[in-house]
Amino acid sequence: EVFSKSEIRKFVKSFRRFGPAAKRLKEIGRDAGMSASVAELEALLDIMHTKCSEAEAYATNIDGTQKKNTTILLEDVLFSTNQIAQREALLNNLEHIPEKPKRPNSVR
């Protein structure tokens, strides 16, 4: 399925709000108002990751430093690869936060 500019824009916006994206594609698609299947959303996520990686590799200077801001164009939708990478790293870390242990019921 080919996604519209609006759908891609909404997908990227929703992607930034959810934790581990690969595990929550159904929720991301629902939040973006997309009726695409999980397989189609996986394909879109894969394209987005590939384009981000290519852009960041292209933006790496000879001395190995990264340019401050790299943007890519995906179906005429422009977005920052740095924002995507930073948000994904931040939200993926949330998956590893242990739950607060439950206190036993105290007698009152």
JSON list of C-alpha atoms in Angstrom, two decimals:
[
{"chain": "A", "resi": 1, "resn": "GLU", "atom": "CA", "xyz": [0.00, 0.00, 0.00]},
{"chain": "A", "resi": 2, "resn": "VAL", "atom": "CA", "xyz": [1.23, 3.50, -0.78]},
{"chain": "A", "resi": 3, "resn": "PHE", "atom": "CA", "xyz": [0.77, 5.91, 2.07]},
{"chain": "A", "resi": 4, "resn": "SER", "atom": "CA", "xyz": [-0.35, 9.50, 1.63]},
{"chain": "A", "resi": 5, "resn": "LYS", "atom": "CA", "xyz": [1.67, 12.48, 2.86]},
{"chain": "A", "resi": 6, "resn": "SER", "atom": "CA", "xyz": [-0.83, 12.98, 5.64]},
{"chain": "A", "resi": 7, "resn": "GLU", "atom": "CA", "xyz": [-0.61, 9.35, 6.77]},
{"chain": "A", "resi": 8, "resn": "ILE", "atom": "CA", "xyz": [3.20, 9.43, 6.81]},
{"chain": "A", "resi": 9, "resn": "ARG", "atom": "CA", "xyz": [3.20, 12.71, 8.72]},
{"chain": "A", "resi": 10, "resn": "LYS", "atom": "CA", "xyz": [0.77, 11.29, 11.30]},
{"chain": "A", "resi": 11, "resn": "PHE", "atom": "CA", "xyz": [2.75, 8.03, 11.51]},
{"chain": "A", "resi": 12, "resn": "VAL", "atom": "CA", "xyz": [5.99, 9.91, 12.27]},
{"chain": "A", "resi": 13, "resn": "LYS", "atom": "CA", "xyz": [4.20, 12.06, 14.86]},
{"chain": "A", "resi": 14, "resn": "SER", "atom": "CA", "xyz": [2.67, 8.99, 16.54]},
{"chain": "A", "resi": 15, "resn": "PHE", "atom": "CA", "xyz": [5.98, 7.11, 16.30]},
{"chain": "A", "resi": 16, "resn": "ARG", "atom": "CA", "xyz": [7.58, 9.79, 18.46]},
{"chain": "A", "resi": 17, "resn": "ARG", "atom": "CA", "xyz": [5.03, 9.24, 21.24]},
{"chain": "A", "resi": 18, "resn": "PHE", "atom": "CA", "xyz": [5.28, 5.48, 21.69]},
{"chain": "A", "resi": 19, "resn": "GLY", "atom": "CA", "xyz": [7.89, 3.27, 23.27]},
{"chain": "A", "resi": 20, "resn": "PRO", "atom": "CA", "xyz": [9.53, 0.41, 21.41]},
{"chain": "A", "resi": 21, "resn": "ALA", "atom": "CA", "xyz": [8.04, 1.09, 17.98]},
{"chain": "A", "resi": 22, "resn": "ALA", "atom": "CA", "xyz": [8.57, -2.36, 16.52]},
{"chain": "A", "resi": 23, "resn": "LYS", "atom": "CA", "xyz": [6.51, -3.86, 19.34]},
{"chain": "A", "resi": 24, "resn": "ARG", "atom": "CA", "xyz": [3.76, -1.22, 19.25]},
{"chain": "A", "resi": 25, "resn": "LEU", "atom": "CA", "xyz": [3.04, -0.75, 15.55]},
{"chain": "A", "resi": 26, "resn": "LYS", "atom": "CA", "xyz": [-0.65, -1.54, 15.94]},
{"chain": "A", "resi": 27, "resn": "GLU", "atom": "CA", "xyz": [-1.02, 1.22, 18.54]},
{"chain": "A", "resi": 28, "resn": "ILE", "atom": "CA", "xyz": [1.03, 3.67, 16.47]},
{"chain": "A", "resi": 29, "resn": "GLY", "atom": "CA", "xyz": [-1.11, 2.98, 13.41]},
{"chain": "A", "resi": 30, "resn": "ARG", "atom": "CA", "xyz": [-4.31, 3.39, 15.40]},
{"chain": "A", "resi": 31, "resn": "ASP", "atom": "CA", "xyz": [-3.06, 6.65, 16.95]},
{"chain": "A", "resi": 32, "resn": "ALA", "atom": "CA", "xyz": [-2.17, 7.92, 13.47]},
{"chain": "A", "resi": 33, "resn": "GLY", "atom": "CA", "xyz": [-5.63, 6.98, 12.19]},
{"chain": "A", "resi": 34, "resn": "MET", "atom": "CA", "xyz": [-4.24, 4.52, 9.67]},
{"chain": "A", "resi": 35, "resn": "SER", "atom": "CA", "xyz": [-6.10, 1.40, 8.57]},
{"chain": "A", "resi": 36, "resn": "ALA", "atom": "CA", "xyz": [-2.95, -0.33, 7.34]},
{"chain": "A", "resi": 37, "resn": "SER", "atom": "CA", "xyz": [-1.98, -3.83, 8.44]},
{"chain": "A", "resi": 38, "resn": "VAL", "atom": "CA", "xyz": [0.90, -4.45, 10.83]},
{"chain": "A", "resi": 39, "resn": "ALA", "atom": "CA", "xyz": [2.96, -5.79, 7.91]},
{"chain": "A", "resi": 40, "resn": "GLU", "atom": "CA", "xyz": [2.44, -2.54, 5.98]},
{"chain": "A", "resi": 41, "resn": "LEU", "atom": "CA", "xyz": [3.37, -0.49, 9.05]},
{"chain": "A", "resi": 42, "resn": "GLU", "atom": "CA", "xyz": [6.48, -2.66, 9.52]},
{"chain": "A", "resi": 43, "resn": "ALA", "atom": "CA", "xyz": [7.44, -1.91, 5.91]},
{"chain": "A", "resi": 44, "resn": "LEU", "atom": "CA", "xyz": [6.96, 1.84, 6.49]},
{"chain": "A", "resi": 45, "resn": "LEU", "atom": "CA", "xyz": [9.01, 1.68, 9.71]},
{"chain": "A", "resi": 46, "resn": "ASP", "atom": "CA", "xyz": [11.75, -0.23, 7.88]},
{"chain": "A", "resi": 47, "resn": "ILE", "atom": "CA", "xyz": [11.83, 2.37, 5.09]},
{"chain": "A", "resi": 48, "resn": "MET", "atom": "CA", "xyz": [11.98, 5.15, 7.66]},
{"chain": "A", "resi": 49, "resn": "HIS", "atom": "CA", "xyz": [14.86, 3.48, 9.55]},
{"chain": "A", "resi": 50, "resn": "THR", "atom": "CA", "xyz": [16.75, 2.78, 6.32]},
{"chain": "A", "resi": 51, "resn": "LYS", "atom": "CA", "xyz": [16.42, 6.37, 5.11]},
{"chain": "A", "resi": 52, "resn": "CYS", "atom": "CA", "xyz": [17.47, 7.70, 8.54]},
{"chain": "A", "resi": 53, "resn": "SER", "atom": "CA", "xyz": [20.55, 5.45, 8.57]},
{"chain": "A", "resi": 54, "resn": "GLU", "atom": "CA", "xyz": [21.50, 6.45, 5.03]},
{"chain": "A", "resi": 55, "resn": "ALA", "atom": "CA", "xyz": [21.08, 10.14, 5.83]},
{"chain": "A", "resi": 56, "resn": "GLU", "atom": "CA", "xyz": [23.14, 9.91, 9.00]},
{"chain": "A", "resi": 57, "resn": "ALA", "atom": "CA", "xyz": [25.90, 7.97, 7.21]},
{"chain": "A", "resi": 58, "resn": "TYR", "atom": "CA", "xyz": [25.92, 10.60, 4.47]},
{"chain": "A", "resi": 59, "resn": "ALA", "atom": "CA", "xyz": [26.03, 13.39, 7.07]},
{"chain": "A", "resi": 60, "resn": "THR", "atom": "CA", "xyz": [29.04, 11.95, 8.89]},
{"chain": "A", "resi": 61, "resn": "ASN", "atom": "CA", "xyz": [32.05, 14.17, 8.42]},
{"chain": "A", "resi": 62, "resn": "ILE", "atom": "CA", "xyz": [35.46, 12.82, 7.45]},
{"chain": "A", "resi": 63, "resn": "ASP", "atom": "CA", "xyz": [36.66, 13.07, 11.07]},
{"chain": "A", "resi": 64, "resn": "GLY", "atom": "CA", "xyz": [33.71, 10.91, 12.20]},
{"chain": "A", "resi": 65, "resn": "THR", "atom": "CA", "xyz": [31.64, 13.67, 13.74]},
{"chain": "A", "resi": 66, "resn": "GLN", "atom": "CA", "xyz": [27.98, 13.98, 12.89]},
{"chain": "A", "resi": 67, "resn": "LYS", "atom": "CA", "xyz": [26.39, 17.09, 11.42]},
{"chain": "A", "resi": 68, "resn": "LYS", "atom": "CA", "xyz": [24.04, 18.76, 13.89]},
{"chain": "A", "resi": 69, "resn": "ASN", "atom": "CA", "xyz": [20.76, 18.22, 12.07]},
{"chain": "A", "resi": 70, "resn": "THR", "atom": "CA", "xyz": [19.97, 15.83, 9.27]},
{"chain": "A", "resi": 71, "resn": "THR", "atom": "CA", "xyz": [16.63, 15.82, 7.54]},
{"chain": "A", "resi": 72, "resn": "ILE", "atom": "CA", "xyz": [15.15, 13.36, 5.08]},
{"chain": "A", "resi": 73, "resn": "LEU", "atom": "CA", "xyz": [12.30, 13.47, 2.66]},
{"chain": "A", "resi": 74, "resn": "LEU", "atom": "CA", "xyz": [9.92, 10.51, 2.71]},
{"chain": "A", "resi": 75, "resn": "GLU", "atom": "CA", "xyz": [7.11, 10.79, 0.15]},
{"chain": "A", "resi": 76, "resn": "ASP", "atom": "CA", "xyz": [7.38, 14.61, 0.27]},
{"chain": "A", "resi": 77, "resn": "VAL", "atom": "CA", "xyz": [7.29, 14.62, 4.10]},
{"chain": "A", "resi": 78, "resn": "LEU", "atom": "CA", "xyz": [10.36, 16.28, 5.60]},
{"chain": "A", "resi": 79, "resn": "PHE", "atom": "CA", "xyz": [11.48, 15.26, 9.08]},
{"chain": "A", "resi": 80, "resn": "SER", "atom": "CA", "xyz": [14.58, 15.33, 11.27]},
{"chain": "A", "resi": 81, "resn": "THR", "atom": "CA", "xyz": [16.50, 12.09, 11.61]},
{"chain": "A", "resi": 82, "resn": "ASN", "atom": "CA", "xyz": [18.09, 13.36, 14.82]},
{"chain": "A", "resi": 83, "resn": "GLN", "atom": "CA", "xyz": [14.69, 13.82, 16.46]},
{"chain": "A", "resi": 84, "resn": "ILE", "atom": "CA", "xyz": [13.61, 10.34, 15.40]},
{"chain": "A", "resi": 85, "resn": "ALA", "atom": "CA", "xyz": [16.81, 8.71, 16.66]},
{"chain": "A", "resi": 86, "resn": "GLN", "atom": "CA", "xyz": [16.83, 10.61, 19.96]},
{"chain": "A", "resi": 87, "resn": "ARG", "atom": "CA", "xyz": [13.15, 9.95, 20.67]},
{"chain": "A", "resi": 88, "resn": "GLU", "atom": "CA", "xyz": [13.48, 6.28, 19.79]},
{"chain": "A", "resi": 89, "resn": "ALA", "atom": "CA", "xyz": [16.51, 5.85, 22.07]},
{"chain": "A", "resi": 90, "resn": "LEU", "atom": "CA", "xyz": [14.75, 7.65, 24.91]},
{"chain": "A", "resi": 91, "resn": "LEU", "atom": "CA", "xyz": [11.52, 5.67, 24.60]},
{"chain": "A", "resi": 92, "resn": "ASN", "atom": "CA", "xyz": [13.32, 2.34, 24.15]},
{"chain": "A", "resi": 93, "resn": "ASN", "atom": "CA", "xyz": [15.06, 2.97, 27.48]},
{"chain": "A", "resi": 94, "resn": "LEU", "atom": "CA", "xyz": [11.67, 3.17, 29.17]},
{"chain": "A", "resi": 95, "resn": "GLU", "atom": "CA", "xyz": [11.17, -0.49, 28.42]},
{"chain": "A", "resi": 96, "resn": "HIS", "atom": "CA", "xyz": [13.98, -1.35, 30.83]},
{"chain": "A", "resi": 97, "resn": "ILE", "atom": "CA", "xyz": [12.67, 0.57, 33.84]},
{"chain": "A", "resi": 98, "resn": "PRO", "atom": "CA", "xyz": [11.67, -1.95, 36.50]},
{"chain": "A", "resi": 99, "resn": "GLU", "atom": "CA", "xyz": [8.19, -1.75, 37.93]},
{"chain": "A", "resi": 100, "resn": "LYS", "atom": "CA", "xyz": [7.77, -0.47, 41.42]},
{"chain": "A", "resi": 101, "resn": "PRO", "atom": "CA", "xyz": [7.33, -3.45, 43.76]},
{"chain": "A", "resi": 102, "resn": "LYS", "atom": "CA", "xyz": [3.89, -3.76, 45.26]},
{"chain": "A", "resi": 103, "resn": "ARG", "atom": "CA", "xyz": [3.69, -3.26, 48.97]},
{"chain": "A", "resi": 104, "resn": "PRO", "atom": "CA", "xyz": [2.00, -6.00, 50.92]},
{"chain": "A", "resi": 105, "resn": "ASN", "atom": "CA", "xyz": [-1.36, -5.10, 52.37]},
{"chain": "A", "resi": 106, "resn": "SER", "atom": "CA", "xyz": [-0.75, -3.68, 55.78]},
{"chain": "A", "resi": 107, "resn": "VAL", "atom": "CA", "xyz": [-3.08, -4.33, 58.64]},
{"chain": "A", "resi": 108, "resn": "ARG", "atom": "CA", "xyz": [-4.80, -1.18, 59.81]}
]
